[in-house]
C-alpha atoms as one frame of an Amber mdcrd trajectory, in Angstrom:
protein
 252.385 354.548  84.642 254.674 352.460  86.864 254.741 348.695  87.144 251.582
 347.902  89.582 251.327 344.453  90.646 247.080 344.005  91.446 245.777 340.448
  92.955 243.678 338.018  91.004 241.000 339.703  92.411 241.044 343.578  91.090
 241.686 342.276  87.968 238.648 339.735  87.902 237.054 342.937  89.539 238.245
 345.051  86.266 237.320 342.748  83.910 233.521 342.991  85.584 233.769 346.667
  84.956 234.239 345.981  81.405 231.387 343.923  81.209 229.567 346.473  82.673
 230.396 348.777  79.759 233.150 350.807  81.368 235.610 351.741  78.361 238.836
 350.646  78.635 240.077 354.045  79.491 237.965 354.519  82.521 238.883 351.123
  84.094 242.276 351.502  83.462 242.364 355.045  84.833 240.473 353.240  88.440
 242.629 350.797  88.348 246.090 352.897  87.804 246.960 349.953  84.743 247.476
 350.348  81.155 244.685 349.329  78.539 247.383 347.286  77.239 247.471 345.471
  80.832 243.705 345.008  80.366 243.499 343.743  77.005 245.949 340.912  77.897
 243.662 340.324  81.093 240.973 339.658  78.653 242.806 337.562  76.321 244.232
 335.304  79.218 240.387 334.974  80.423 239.356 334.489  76.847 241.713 331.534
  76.053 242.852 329.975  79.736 239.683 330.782  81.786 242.169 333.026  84.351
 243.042 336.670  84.104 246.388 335.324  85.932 246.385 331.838  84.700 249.791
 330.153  86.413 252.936 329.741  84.772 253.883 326.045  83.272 257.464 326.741
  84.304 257.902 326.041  87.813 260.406 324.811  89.028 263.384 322.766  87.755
 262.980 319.985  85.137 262.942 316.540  86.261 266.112 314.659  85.697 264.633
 311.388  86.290 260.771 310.692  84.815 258.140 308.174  86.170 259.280 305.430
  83.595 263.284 305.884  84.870 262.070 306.053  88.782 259.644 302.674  88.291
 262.713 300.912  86.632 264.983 302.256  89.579 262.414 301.026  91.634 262.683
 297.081  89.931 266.048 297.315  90.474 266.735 298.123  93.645 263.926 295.155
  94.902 265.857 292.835  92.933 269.037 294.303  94.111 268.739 295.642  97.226
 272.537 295.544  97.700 273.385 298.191  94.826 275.494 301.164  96.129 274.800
 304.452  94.819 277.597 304.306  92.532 276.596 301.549  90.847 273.010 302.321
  89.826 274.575 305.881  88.913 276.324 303.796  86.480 273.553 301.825  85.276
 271.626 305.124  84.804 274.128 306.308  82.817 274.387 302.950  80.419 271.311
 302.245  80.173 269.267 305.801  79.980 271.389 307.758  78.817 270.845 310.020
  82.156 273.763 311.840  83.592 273.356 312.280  87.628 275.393 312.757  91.124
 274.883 310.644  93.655 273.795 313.319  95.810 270.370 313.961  93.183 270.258
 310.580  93.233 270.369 309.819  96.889 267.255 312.765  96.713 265.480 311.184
  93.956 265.451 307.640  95.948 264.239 309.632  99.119 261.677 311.036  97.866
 260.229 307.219  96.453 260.701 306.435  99.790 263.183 304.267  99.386 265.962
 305.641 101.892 264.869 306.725 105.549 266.872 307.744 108.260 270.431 306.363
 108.365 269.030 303.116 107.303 268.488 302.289 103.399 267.192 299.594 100.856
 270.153 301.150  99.122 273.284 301.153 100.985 274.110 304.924 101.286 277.960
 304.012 101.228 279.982 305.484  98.925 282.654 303.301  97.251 286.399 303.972
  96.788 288.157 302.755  94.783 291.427 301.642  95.770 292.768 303.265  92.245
 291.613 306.530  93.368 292.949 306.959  96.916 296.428 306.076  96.071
């Protein structure tokens, strides 16, 4: 038997069929699946309610968490004048939490604090004097 991908819906239908007191065989034989396919079906129904239940990995790991983004948040309304560099900085002291500007320029967006080309955070990227020369 060759990988066969069925919907959500043949294999809630399957798992009928075994109520129904199809054998294992016979269902799996309808169905073109293994009984090995259908016993996990049954043991994913049996402990997460779902013959498919979802995946918990999706998607990429938060850098920054809710208690990091409130604190962000704090800062930049009692320092509105920060540039990005800075609070990368501070970030990096003070959380421990390694970041570029660019993730943190998307981080900020997404709390709504940046919009457009205007910015509670000036979007201007500082250089240093040291560095151009």
């Amino acid at each position: 038997m060759g990988y066969r991908s069925l919907s959500t819906d043949m294999k809630n239908r399957a798992m009928e069929l075994l109520n129904d007191e199809w054998t294992e065989i016979e269902v799996a034989e309808v169905f073109g699946v293994s009984v090995r396919s259908l016993r996990r079906w049954e043991d994913n129904f049996a402990v997460k309610g779902e013959v498919s239940p979802r995946s918990v990995l999706r998607g990429h790991p938060r850098i920054l968490d809710a208690a990091v983004m409130e604190d962000l948040w704090v800062l930049i309304e009692e320092s509105p004048a920060l540039y990005l560099d800075e609070i990368v900085d501070y970030l990096a002291v003070v959380h421990e939490i390694h970041i570029s500007i660019i993730a943190l320029h998307n981080n900020l967006q997404a709390l709504g604090l940046t919009s457009g080309n205007k910015s509670i955070v000036r979007i201007v990227f500082c250089i240093n004097t040291e560095e151009s020369e």
